[in-house]
Amino acid sequence: MTPPESKTIEEIADEDYEHGWSMDIPATEAPKGLNEEIVEYISEENDEPEWLKEWRLKAYNHWTEMEEPDWPNVEYPPIDFQDMKYYSAPEAGEEEDAPESLDEVDDEILEMYERLGIPLGEQKRLQGVAVDAVVDSVSVATTFKEELEDMGVIFCPISEAVQDYPDIVKKHLGSVVPITDNFYATLNSAVFSDGSFCYVPEGVECPLELSTYFRMNAEGTGQFERTLIVAEPDSYVSYLEGCTAPARRDHQLHAAVVELIAKDNAEIKYSTVQNWYPGDEEGEGGVYNFVTKRGKAAGRNSKISWAQVETGSAITWKYPSCILAGDGSVGEFYSVAITSRHQQADTGTKMIHLGDDTSSTIISKSISADQGQNTYRGQVKINEGAENARNRSECDSMLIGDECGAHTFPYIDVENPTAQMEHEATTTKIGEDQMFYLEQRGLDEEDAVRMIVNGFAEEVLDELPMEFAVEARNLLGIKLEGSVG
Amino acid sequence: MSKINTDTNEESTMLEIDNLHVSADDTGILRGIDLDVDGGELHAIMGPNGSGKSTLAKALAGHEAYEIDEGDVTYKGKDLLELEADDRAHEGVFLAFQYPVEIPGVTQMTFLRTALNSIREANGKDPMSAGEFLELAREKLDELDLPEDMLKRSLNEGFSGGEKKRNEIFQMAVLQPELCLLDETDSGLDIDALQIVADGINRMREDEDRSMVLITHYERILEYVEPDHVHVMLGGQIAKSGGPELAEKLEEKGYDWIEEETGIQRSPQQAEGALTS
């Protein structure tokens, strides 16, 4: 006599990762394993100058001395770094030069992106968004290239930038995340294959959103992309990245490095919607997303703003950070992280205040459902010489069900007495009563969850560019279908 | 005062509750409720705390925490208990909550328009545009003396107790349900707010097919909203039914005389609840 049961979590879990397909695209691959020869192979495949090869080898040799970090609040079996491939290039994208125009892009690649909802073709491409499409290890297409060149904005695969703009790359690569920085960043420095490069010249406010869409396709391959964005004085750029991967039984490693440099009065806004394959309901498979992202607000009154929606991956380990070196510089971190099923996330930020009158804002929203474990880990450091620094941190956690967990580890280190610090943290549960209220008014279970979660994450979603905000809102709802009720 | 006898015309019966037994957390709360509500009628249900009034409202609206142990509920000729909460809402059942929940970050505008359009869609109507919705909402806000910024605020967040109750009536006015279950909507209102809420209810009653079940502790609201029938709940049963004069008698003499007259007892826990009411 009770109302009919709604769908079980298991029923929905099987259908909810819509990007779990893969395509059989011929690829040039490196053999499994990692050694100096593989590093040299990658460098040679990319036709790199000697300095970069040396740089990679230095990173590789340093990496062999390093230990994998064990401090994150996540659990996984040891990774066998000799049992994966470090390079896979779809053959269509592996020609001598990257495709000059979209006509040269392989039909299968265009079809892949079409299926992902990212049309690259001239007729259908997204309004106001220039897209760099990266499959496995290489960039396969970039839209709106000429329009950007007219403004002096360089937006291209980093492999191409190494050839065409070696001085800019050499000057900035590794300047924010040094090759010795941490285990995964150092690994990336040794084996990174492609990624996006963006250079905005002085005084230019880039009117297009620049976007990279990362897709893992090949099996048993790690993805190690490297992104470098340089904003010269008085410039502005907004950059977006999106990520998906096929459903595979094995775990796939994604260890990216992103470096941002903002000079005087420059602003970089960096948004991520991360939807790597999270694994199945038993916790089998899924992407290990071990990423180092850091921005240097180098110039006076410069600004670095991170906005991230983390919905995918079996394990997420990332702390997009800001080094506030310039006087009056501003750092922002807006984050929504969802963990459902067996997903684990240990994510947060570091705000390092070096300059005077620097300010930072941290808004972190974590949502845990099923057996998901969500950890916020954030550091705010005010250096001795940083006068009148300000920070506001807000960390809110939402729990859905009784088997998930939320954890908060704030580290606050203040060495200057003029600093002003605010920290707030809350934990809430989606209640049966909230669900009943919305359902009583006519919303079905999915709409009700979507509405509550979107409301919780509103402050962060507001920070995303419009095109991404819509996608992110839908994604939040889809990820939690069946987790409530 | 003229409609004391229950109308036996089958066709006009909107809600028919037959021997309803309901429990929560394995504790029996409702123990055989029988109640017929005809189209256009307003039934007031009174009773001490813990007598099962709110349980009845939530069970009718489809709250999953309330287990139906026995009995039937027929609504507009359909088996109401077979329907999920949202489907009941689509069929025109509305519950004005005793304690409306807060939903941070969700504006009332988004919420209520989504709700209205869900109901419209389920009934084969086109969704209402933002402009049309705003016009409708402004009219209803005005009637309830609520400020327009109510639409921009997060749902019930930071609302005063009185605002929350008026907001429930506002939502009811926008959604135009057929069966309104009002759970202690009058509690905690000052006399001005009570008048506004009562006017809102009376405007809804102008539609002669709409039925209402008004749950209350106090006779006070019945001075503004005239019931067709008054029922007294004790120990999970309807112990006594009558017309408006029954409410007056309760105000004067309390509930003890009904216990004596009918032999239906409040449980110790319920008696304790009554002390705090």
PDB file of C-alpha atoms in Angstrom, chain B residues 18-146:
ATOM      1  CA  ASP B  18     -11.974   4.657   4.337  1.00  0.00           C
ATOM      2  CA  ASN B  19     -10.586   3.013   7.493  1.00  0.00           C
ATOM      3  CA  LEU B  20      -7.118   4.546   7.046  1.00  0.00           C
ATOM      4  CA  HIS B  21      -4.393   3.196   9.306  1.00  0.00           C
ATOM      5  CA  VAL B  22      -0.963   4.858   9.117  1.00  0.00           C
ATOM      6  CA  SER B  23       2.266   4.330  11.029  1.00  0.00           C
ATOM      7  CA  ALA B  24       5.657   6.018  11.158  1.00  0.00           C
ATOM      8  CA  ASP B  25       8.820   4.413  12.544  1.00  0.00           C
ATOM      9  CA  ASP B  26       6.739   1.296  13.247  1.00  0.00           C
ATOM     10  CA  THR B  27       4.435   3.186  15.567  1.00  0.00           C
ATOM     11  CA  GLY B  28       0.767   3.262  14.685  1.00  0.00           C
ATOM     12  CA  ILE B  29      -0.548   6.816  14.495  1.00  0.00           C
ATOM     13  CA  LEU B  30      -3.785   6.806  12.515  1.00  0.00           C
ATOM     14  CA  ARG B  31      -6.166   4.055  13.599  1.00  0.00           C
ATOM     15  CA  GLY B  32      -9.048   3.933  11.207  1.00  0.00           C
ATOM     16  CA  ILE B  33      -9.909   7.331   9.755  1.00  0.00           C
ATOM     17  CA  ASP B  34     -13.151   7.655   7.792  1.00  0.00           C
ATOM     18  CA  LEU B  35     -13.778  10.962   6.085  1.00  0.00           C
ATOM     19  CA  ASP B  36     -15.617  12.104   2.966  1.00  0.00           C
ATOM     20  CA  VAL B  37     -14.930  15.515   1.505  1.00  0.00           C
ATOM     21  CA  ASP B  38     -17.214  16.733  -1.252  1.00  0.00           C
ATOM     22  CA  GLY B  39     -16.315  19.200  -3.954  1.00  0.00           C
ATOM     23  CA  GLY B  40     -16.528  22.750  -2.624  1.00  0.00           C
ATOM     24  CA  GLU B  41     -16.498  21.806   1.052  1.00  0.00           C
ATOM     25  CA  LEU B  42     -14.197  22.995   3.790  1.00  0.00           C
ATOM     26  CA  HIS B  43     -13.569  20.568   6.606  1.00  0.00           C
ATOM     27  CA  ALA B  44     -11.825  21.736   9.757  1.00  0.00           C
ATOM     28  CA  ILE B  45      -9.919  19.111  11.707  1.00  0.00           C
ATOM     29  CA  MET B  46      -9.140  19.957  15.302  1.00  0.00           C
ATOM     30  CA  GLY B  47      -7.534  18.025  18.095  1.00  0.00           C
ATOM     31  CA  PRO B  48      -4.737  18.082  20.624  1.00  0.00           C
ATOM     32  CA  ASN B  49      -1.091  17.682  19.633  1.00  0.00           C
ATOM     33  CA  GLY B  50      -0.184  14.139  18.783  1.00  0.00           C
ATOM     34  CA  SER B  51      -3.695  13.164  17.765  1.00  0.00           C
ATOM     35  CA  GLY B  52      -2.521  12.490  14.197  1.00  0.00           C
ATOM     36  CA  LYS B  53      -3.734  15.587  12.333  1.00  0.00           C
ATOM     37  CA  SER B  54      -0.439  16.358  10.592  1.00  0.00           C
ATOM     38  CA  THR B  55       0.131  12.667   9.892  1.00  0.00           C
ATOM     39  CA  LEU B  56      -3.166  12.592   8.051  1.00  0.00           C
ATOM     40  CA  ALA B  57      -2.141  15.583   5.930  1.00  0.00           C
ATOM     41  CA  LYS B  58       1.297  14.168   5.087  1.00  0.00           C
ATOM     42  CA  ALA B  59      -0.036  10.689   4.364  1.00  0.00           C
ATOM     43  CA  LEU B  60      -2.595  12.176   1.971  1.00  0.00           C
ATOM     44  CA  ALA B  61       0.141  14.187   0.257  1.00  0.00           C
ATOM     45  CA  GLY B  62       2.341  11.073  -0.131  1.00  0.00           C
ATOM     46  CA  HIS B  63       5.206  11.493   2.357  1.00  0.00           C
ATOM     47  CA  GLU B  64       7.236   8.276   2.150  1.00  0.00           C
ATOM     48  CA  ALA B  65       8.022   8.179   5.857  1.00  0.00           C
ATOM     49  CA  TYR B  66       4.369   7.390   6.563  1.00  0.00           C
ATOM     50  CA  GLU B  67       3.459   3.773   6.003  1.00  0.00           C
ATOM     51  CA  ILE B  68      -0.112   2.939   4.995  1.00  0.00           C
ATOM     52  CA  ASP B  69      -1.024  -0.156   7.024  1.00  0.00           C
ATOM     53  CA  GLU B  70      -4.640  -0.492   6.052  1.00  0.00           C
ATOM     54  CA  GLY B  71      -7.502   1.301   4.358  1.00  0.00           C
ATOM     55  CA  ASP B  72      -8.243   3.110   1.104  1.00  0.00           C
ATOM     56  CA  VAL B  73      -8.219   6.669  -0.128  1.00  0.00           C
ATOM     57  CA  THR B  74     -10.116   7.553  -3.273  1.00  0.00           C
ATOM     58  CA  TYR B  75      -9.527  10.975  -4.817  1.00  0.00           C
ATOM     59  CA  LYS B  76     -11.498  12.063  -7.863  1.00  0.00           C
ATOM     60  CA  GLY B  77     -12.335   8.407  -8.393  1.00  0.00           C
ATOM     61  CA  LYS B  78      -8.672   7.295  -8.374  1.00  0.00           C
ATOM     62  CA  ASP B  79      -6.708   5.283  -5.837  1.00  0.00           C
ATOM     63  CA  LEU B  80      -4.684   8.111  -4.304  1.00  0.00           C
ATOM     64  CA  LEU B  81      -2.337   5.798  -2.405  1.00  0.00           C
ATOM     65  CA  GLU B  82      -0.980   4.349  -5.642  1.00  0.00           C
ATOM     66  CA  LEU B  83       0.376   7.724  -6.699  1.00  0.00           C
ATOM     67  CA  GLU B  84       3.804   9.240  -5.901  1.00  0.00           C
ATOM     68  CA  ALA B  85       3.830  12.607  -4.158  1.00  0.00           C
ATOM     69  CA  ASP B  86       4.569  14.515  -7.365  1.00  0.00           C
ATOM     70  CA  ASP B  87       1.781  12.721  -9.238  1.00  0.00           C
ATOM     71  CA  ARG B  88      -0.639  13.642  -6.449  1.00  0.00           C
ATOM     72  CA  ALA B  89       0.433  17.268  -6.898  1.00  0.00           C
ATOM     73  CA  HIS B  90      -0.202  16.957 -10.638  1.00  0.00           C
ATOM     74  CA  GLU B  91      -3.697  15.711  -9.812  1.00  0.00           C
ATOM     75  CA  GLY B  92      -4.369  18.849  -7.797  1.00  0.00           C
ATOM     76  CA  VAL B  93      -3.444  17.907  -4.226  1.00  0.00           C
ATOM     77  CA  PHE B  94      -1.697  20.716  -2.341  1.00  0.00           C
ATOM     78  CA  LEU B  95      -0.307  20.689   1.176  1.00  0.00           C
ATOM     79  CA  ALA B  96       0.351  23.994   2.930  1.00  0.00           C
ATOM     80  CA  PHE B  97       3.119  22.882   5.282  1.00  0.00           C
ATOM     81  CA  GLN B  98       3.127  23.457   8.992  1.00  0.00           C
ATOM     82  CA  TYR B  99       6.896  23.968   8.812  1.00  0.00           C
ATOM     83  CA  PRO B 100       7.873  25.020   5.263  1.00  0.00           C
ATOM     84  CA  VAL B 101      11.467  23.947   4.587  1.00  0.00           C
ATOM     85  CA  GLU B 102      14.247  26.288   3.536  1.00  0.00           C
ATOM     86  CA  ILE B 103      16.081  25.577   0.290  1.00  0.00           C
ATOM     87  CA  PRO B 104      19.158  27.822   0.036  1.00  0.00           C
ATOM     88  CA  GLY B 105      20.195  29.153  -3.361  1.00  0.00           C
ATOM     89  CA  VAL B 106      16.898  28.296  -5.055  1.00  0.00           C
ATOM     90  CA  THR B 107      14.850  31.373  -5.780  1.00  0.00           C
ATOM     91  CA  GLN B 108      11.159  31.247  -5.183  1.00  0.00           C
ATOM     92  CA  MET B 109      10.666  32.352  -8.803  1.00  0.00           C
ATOM     93  CA  THR B 110      12.599  29.365 -10.192  1.00  0.00           C
ATOM     94  CA  PHE B 111      10.990  26.956  -7.787  1.00  0.00           C
ATOM     95  CA  LEU B 112       7.406  28.034  -8.234  1.00  0.00           C
ATOM     96  CA  ARG B 113       7.591  28.361 -11.998  1.00  0.00           C
ATOM     97  CA  THR B 114       9.129  24.904 -12.250  1.00  0.00           C
ATOM     98  CA  ALA B 115       6.382  23.532 -10.009  1.00  0.00           C
ATOM     99  CA  LEU B 116       3.621  25.250 -11.965  1.00  0.00           C
ATOM    100  CA  ASN B 117       4.995  24.072 -15.288  1.00  0.00           C
ATOM    101  CA  SER B 118       5.414  20.492 -14.014  1.00  0.00           C
ATOM    102  CA  ILE B 119       1.742  20.494 -13.108  1.00  0.00           C
ATOM    103  CA  ARG B 120       0.754  22.103 -16.401  1.00  0.00           C
ATOM    104  CA  GLU B 121       2.835  19.642 -18.385  1.00  0.00           C
ATOM    105  CA  ALA B 122       1.300  16.676 -16.544  1.00  0.00           C
ATOM    106  CA  ASN B 123      -2.123  18.046 -17.483  1.00  0.00           C
ATOM    107  CA  GLY B 124      -1.259  18.525 -21.133  1.00  0.00           C
ATOM    108  CA  LYS B 125      -0.907  22.307 -20.975  1.00  0.00           C
ATOM    109  CA  ASP B 126       1.872  24.426 -22.455  1.00  0.00           C
ATOM    110  CA  PRO B 127       4.439  25.753 -20.006  1.00  0.00           C
ATOM    111  CA  MET B 128       3.964  29.307 -18.805  1.00  0.00           C
ATOM    112  CA  SER B 129       6.567  31.794 -19.992  1.00  0.00           C
ATOM    113  CA  ALA B 130       8.583  33.813 -17.501  1.00  0.00           C
ATOM    114  CA  GLY B 131       6.585  36.919 -18.407  1.00  0.00           C
ATOM    115  CA  GLU B 132       3.186  35.321 -17.945  1.00  0.00           C
ATOM    116  CA  PHE B 133       4.318  33.742 -14.722  1.00  0.00           C
ATOM    117  CA  LEU B 134       5.591  37.032 -13.359  1.00  0.00           C
ATOM    118  CA  GLU B 135       2.278  38.714 -14.086  1.00  0.00           C
ATOM    119  CA  LEU B 136       0.370  35.970 -12.278  1.00  0.00           C
ATOM    120  CA  ALA B 137       2.786  35.929  -9.348  1.00  0.00           C
ATOM    121  CA  ARG B 138       2.641  39.713  -8.911  1.00  0.00           C
ATOM    122  CA  GLU B 139      -1.137  39.652  -8.738  1.00  0.00           C
ATOM    123  CA  LYS B 140      -1.123  36.940  -6.068  1.00  0.00           C
ATOM    124  CA  LEU B 141       1.671  38.562  -4.063  1.00  0.00           C
ATOM    125  CA  ASP B 142      -0.289  41.753  -4.006  1.00  0.00           C
ATOM    126  CA  GLU B 143      -3.391  39.986  -2.708  1.00  0.00           C
ATOM    127  CA  LEU B 144      -1.374  38.517   0.147  1.00  0.00           C
ATOM    128  CA  ASP B 145       0.407  41.772   0.898  1.00  0.00           C
ATOM    129  CA  LEU B 146       3.786  40.215   0.170  1.00  0.00           C
TER     130      LEU B 146
END
